[in-house]
Tab-separated table of C-alpha atoms and ligand atoms in Angstrom:
chain	number	residue	atom	x	y	z
X	263	UNK	CA	-18.295	-65.668	10.432
X	264	UNK	CA	-15.596	-66.438	13.402
X	265	UNK	CA	-13.795	-62.937	11.557
X	266	UNK	CA	-17.258	-60.792	12.546
X	267	UNK	CA	-16.644	-61.060	15.808
X	268	UNK	CA	-13.078	-59.950	16.223
X	269	UNK	CA	-12.216	-56.955	17.214
X	270	UNK	CA	-8.351	-55.032	17.350
X	271	UNK	CA	-8.096	-52.635	20.226
X	272	UNK	CA	-4.116	-52.610	21.108
X	273	UNK	CA	-2.996	-51.508	24.432
X	274	UNK	CA	-0.334	-49.014	23.251
X	275	UNK	CA	0.446	-48.126	26.237
X	276	UNK	CA	1.176	-51.440	28.183
X	277	UNK	CA	4.699	-52.440	28.263
X	278	UNK	CA	4.524	-55.731	26.346
X	279	UNK	CA	3.441	-53.871	23.122
X	280	UNK	CA	5.767	-51.127	23.771
X	281	UNK	CA	8.582	-53.918	24.514
X	282	UNK	CA	7.401	-55.646	21.012
X	283	UNK	CA	9.389	-58.735	20.601
X	284	UNK	CA	8.796	-60.945	17.569
X	285	UNK	CA	7.634	-64.600	17.234
X	286	UNK	CA	6.627	-66.706	14.986
X	287	UNK	CA	3.134	-68.613	16.907
X	288	UNK	CA	3.765	-72.888	17.518
X	289	UNK	CA	1.296	-73.010	19.656
X	290	UNK	CA	-1.979	-71.657	22.484
X	291	UNK	CA	-2.813	-71.001	25.393
X	292	UNK	CA	-5.940	-71.013	26.736
X	293	UNK	CA	-6.999	-68.730	29.758
X	294	UNK	CA	-9.219	-67.748	32.494
X	295	UNK	CA	-9.469	-64.767	34.102
X	296	UNK	CA	-9.876	-65.818	37.625
X	297	UNK	CA	-12.581	-63.149	38.875
X	298	UNK	CA	-15.990	-63.063	38.695
X	299	UNK	CA	-16.032	-59.890	35.845
X	300	UNK	CA	-17.406	-60.878	32.165
X	301	UNK	CA	-17.101	-57.972	30.677
X	302	UNK	CA	-14.531	-56.946	28.405
X	303	UNK	CA	-14.308	-53.313	29.354
X	304	UNK	CA	-12.661	-54.220	32.960
X	305	UNK	CA	-9.649	-55.143	30.266
X	306	UNK	CA	-9.913	-54.073	27.298
X	307	UNK	CA	-9.701	-49.711	26.437
X	308	UNK	CA	-12.126	-49.131	23.217
X	309	UNK	CA	-15.652	-47.683	24.303
X	310	UNK	CA	-17.528	-47.962	20.891
X	311	UNK	CA	-16.888	-51.913	21.231
X	312	UNK	CA	-17.491	-52.619	24.417
X	313	UNK	CA	-18.063	-49.689	26.449
X	314	UNK	CA	-16.563	-47.455	29.382
X	315	UNK	CA	-14.141	-48.392	31.828
X	316	UNK	CA	-15.312	-46.048	35.203
X	317	UNK	CA	-12.200	-46.869	36.558
X	318	UNK	CA	-9.650	-47.136	34.212
X	319	UNK	CA	-8.332	-50.083	35.087
X	320	UNK	CA	-8.205	-51.660	32.039
X	321	UNK	CA	-4.968	-53.192	30.475
X	322	UNK	CA	-4.053	-50.132	27.907
X	323	UNK	CA	-1.643	-49.041	31.057
X	324	UNK	CA	2.168	-49.941	31.945
X	325	UNK	CA	1.460	-52.430	34.129
X	326	UNK	CA	-1.782	-53.410	34.433
X	327	UNK	CA	-2.854	-54.018	38.173
X	328	UNK	CA	0.791	-52.968	38.482
X	329	UNK	CA	1.995	-55.910	36.968
X	330	UNK	CA	4.132	-57.042	33.886
X	331	UNK	CA	1.478	-58.757	31.964
X	332	UNK	CA	-1.100	-58.616	28.583
X	333	UNK	CA	-2.247	-61.493	26.649
X	334	UNK	CA	-3.025	-60.870	23.174
X	335	UNK	CA	-6.830	-61.512	23.197
X	336	UNK	CA	-9.911	-61.207	25.475
X	337	UNK	CA	-13.214	-63.109	25.072
X	338	UNK	CA	-16.373	-61.445	27.207
X	339	UNK	CA	-19.610	-59.251	26.796
X	340	UNK	CA	-18.934	-56.458	24.504
X	341	UNK	CA	-21.396	-53.567	24.368
X	342	UNK	CA	-24.813	-55.144	24.291
X	343	UNK	CA	-23.844	-58.711	26.246
X	344	UNK	CA	-22.575	-60.120	22.975
X	345	UNK	CA	-19.770	-62.229	22.853
X	346	UNK	CA	-16.524	-61.280	21.150
X	347	UNK	CA	-13.331	-61.041	20.988
X	348	UNK	CA	-10.909	-58.561	21.356
X	349	UNK	CA	-7.261	-58.508	20.341
X	350	UNK	CA	-4.928	-56.341	21.944
X	351	UNK	CA	-1.655	-57.606	21.234
X	352	UNK	CA	-1.006	-57.718	17.557
X	353	UNK	CA	-0.530	-61.506	16.806
X	354	UNK	CA	3.461	-61.815	16.059
X	355	UNK	CA	4.826	-59.927	18.935
X	356	UNK	CA	5.512	-61.643	22.245
X	357	UNK	CA	2.633	-61.713	24.698
X	358	UNK	CA	3.506	-61.789	28.905
X	359	UNK	CA	0.735	-64.252	29.727
X	360	UNK	CA	1.503	-67.261	30.891
X	361	UNK	CA	4.955	-66.557	33.348
X	362	UNK	CA	8.186	-68.896	34.165
X	363	UNK	CA	7.912	-72.518	34.071
X	364	UNK	CA	11.099	-74.614	34.971
X	365	UNK	CA	11.486	-74.811	31.231
X	366	UNK	CA	10.568	-72.003	29.744
X	367	UNK	CA	7.562	-70.160	29.093
X	368	UNK	CA	5.152	-70.157	26.253
X	369	UNK	CA	5.883	-66.722	26.463
X	370	UNK	CA	9.064	-66.350	24.495
X	371	UNK	CA	10.479	-69.714	24.363
X	372	UNK	CA	8.591	-70.762	22.198
X	373	UNK	CA	5.699	-68.486	21.877
X	374	UNK	CA	2.429	-69.344	21.644
X	375	UNK	CA	-0.628	-66.653	21.363
X	376	UNK	CA	-3.096	-66.387	24.647
X	377	UNK	CA	-6.077	-65.781	25.079
X	378	UNK	CA	-8.322	-65.136	28.181
X	379	UNK	CA	-11.150	-66.049	28.543
X	380	UNK	CA	-13.690	-63.810	31.398
X	381	UNK	CA	-14.964	-65.712	33.753
X	382	UNK	CA	-17.967	-64.806	35.312
X	383	UNK	CA	-19.663	-66.615	38.780
X	384	UNK	CA	-18.788	-69.701	36.980
X	385	UNK	CA	-22.537	-70.825	37.458
X	386	UNK	CA	-24.435	-69.740	33.910
X	387	UNK	CA	-23.672	-73.130	31.149
X	388	UNK	CA	-25.407	-70.689	28.844
X	389	UNK	CA	-21.943	-68.914	29.310
X	390	UNK	CA	-19.968	-70.825	29.531
X	391	UNK	CA	-20.999	-72.605	26.173
X	392	UNK	CA	-21.556	-69.629	24.650
X	393	UNK	CA	-17.660	-68.302	25.410
X	394	UNK	CA	-16.256	-71.316	24.728
X	395	UNK	CA	-17.742	-72.346	21.830
X	396	UNK	CA	-16.365	-69.092	20.127
X	397	UNK	CA	-12.580	-70.060	22.015
X	398	UNK	CA	-13.208	-72.746	19.913
X	399	UNK	CA	-14.104	-71.113	16.910
X	400	UNK	CA	-10.820	-68.645	17.449
X	401	UNK	CA	-8.018	-71.669	17.830
X	402	UNK	CA	-9.568	-73.568	14.275
X	403	UNK	CA	-9.092	-70.294	12.892
X	404	UNK	CA	-6.067	-69.527	14.290
X	405	UNK	CA	-4.388	-73.153	13.597
X	406	UNK	CA	-5.718	-72.516	10.073
X	407	UNK	CA	-3.896	-68.931	9.991
X	408	UNK	CA	-0.890	-70.049	11.704
X	409	UNK	CA	-0.282	-74.122	10.729
X	410	UNK	CA	-0.454	-75.128	14.317
X	411	UNK	CA	-1.630	-78.404	15.390
X	412	UNK	CA	-4.504	-78.313	17.469
X	413	UNK	CA	-2.192	-80.891	19.990
X	414	UNK	CA	-0.106	-77.459	20.827
X	415	UNK	CA	-3.052	-75.684	22.457
X	416	UNK	CA	-2.889	-75.930	25.983
X	417	UNK	CA	-4.247	-74.495	29.238
X	418	UNK	CA	-2.673	-72.449	31.396
X	419	UNK	CA	-2.701	-75.129	34.093
X	420	UNK	CA	-1.121	-77.413	31.305
X	421	UNK	CA	1.713	-75.103	30.212
X	422	UNK	CA	2.734	-75.462	33.895
X	423	UNK	CA	2.491	-79.027	33.694
X	424	UNK	CA	4.332	-78.949	30.761
X	425	UNK	CA	7.233	-76.600	33.177
X	426	UNK	CA	6.100	-73.866	30.085
X	427	UNK	CA	4.165	-71.231	32.548
X	428	UNK	CA	3.268	-70.416	36.420
X	429	UNK	CA	1.806	-72.850	38.722
X	430	UNK	CA	-1.904	-71.940	38.093
X	431	UNK	CA	-4.984	-73.644	37.354
X	432	UNK	CA	-7.180	-71.952	34.367
X	433	UNK	CA	-9.228	-72.909	32.526
X	434	UNK	CA	-10.077	-76.181	33.946
X	435	UNK	CA	-11.360	-75.710	37.403
X	436	UNK	CA	-13.760	-73.738	35.275
X	437	UNK	CA	-14.273	-76.683	32.857
X	438	UNK	CA	-14.686	-79.349	35.003
X	439	UNK	CA	-18.305	-77.932	36.765
X	440	UNK	CA	-19.241	-78.805	32.635
X	441	UNK	CA	-17.408	-81.992	32.195
X	442	UNK	CA	-14.988	-80.979	30.076
X	443	UNK	CA	-11.338	-80.656	29.344
X	444	UNK	CA	-8.756	-79.099	27.559
X	445	UNK	CA	-8.804	-82.908	25.345
X	446	UNK	CA	-12.652	-83.012	24.877
X	447	UNK	CA	-11.708	-79.136	23.568
X	448	UNK	CA	-8.524	-79.795	21.469
X	449	UNK	CA	-10.776	-83.102	19.678
X	450	UNK	CA	-13.674	-80.387	18.655
X	451	UNK	CA	-11.039	-77.533	17.493
X	452	UNK	CA	-9.735	-81.055	14.823
X	453	UNK	CA	-13.098	-82.156	14.589
X	454	UNK	CA	-14.330	-78.038	13.123
X	455	UNK	CA	-10.438	-77.897	11.094
X	456	UNK	CA	-10.878	-81.366	9.710
X	457	UNK	CA	-14.145	-80.174	8.357
X	458	UNK	CA	-12.463	-77.482	6.743
X	459	UNK	CA	-15.334	-75.956	7.071
X	460	UNK	CA	-15.427	-71.918	6.588
X	461	UNK	CA	-16.122	-70.140	10.564
S	516	ZN	ZN1	-4.150	-67.952	32.973
């Protein structure tokens, strides 16, 4: 059950949470973090679920790392190296994830649910498989819940190419190491959605 892997740990001090701009999700943006740190505690302020962030550099601050940034969720290691999904924003408010493109931004025009998969050193096939499987199941769950067509699941890179995000390459540079792609990812989501199995 994917729902058992989700916990909420809202970043209530983050300026994005405070702005609380309402949204109705029209799609999903998949990100990966771009740094080698697969532990949720780096980003998520919820000691009981993820352990203690010794540095206080999680995203439950006004501006994480000095930037106006926030996403809806992170996927990575919780306590005991269990891979979980931490929702740090309610899914009905806009996040500040994908930046601005030349046509608009999937942050708010139109608004997409956005999550980050915590990267490791990109060398563990097992970690890759596990995190992207959970990402797939999370997308199936979100597509069902918000009636989102899997065609509206994009990577940050695709968001940029479509004109709705800043110029980033995540997470394809990771996916291609394992002969994976967003097309294949969407196909897997669609297949599971069609199967209609409870996940
Ligand atoms: Zn990104």
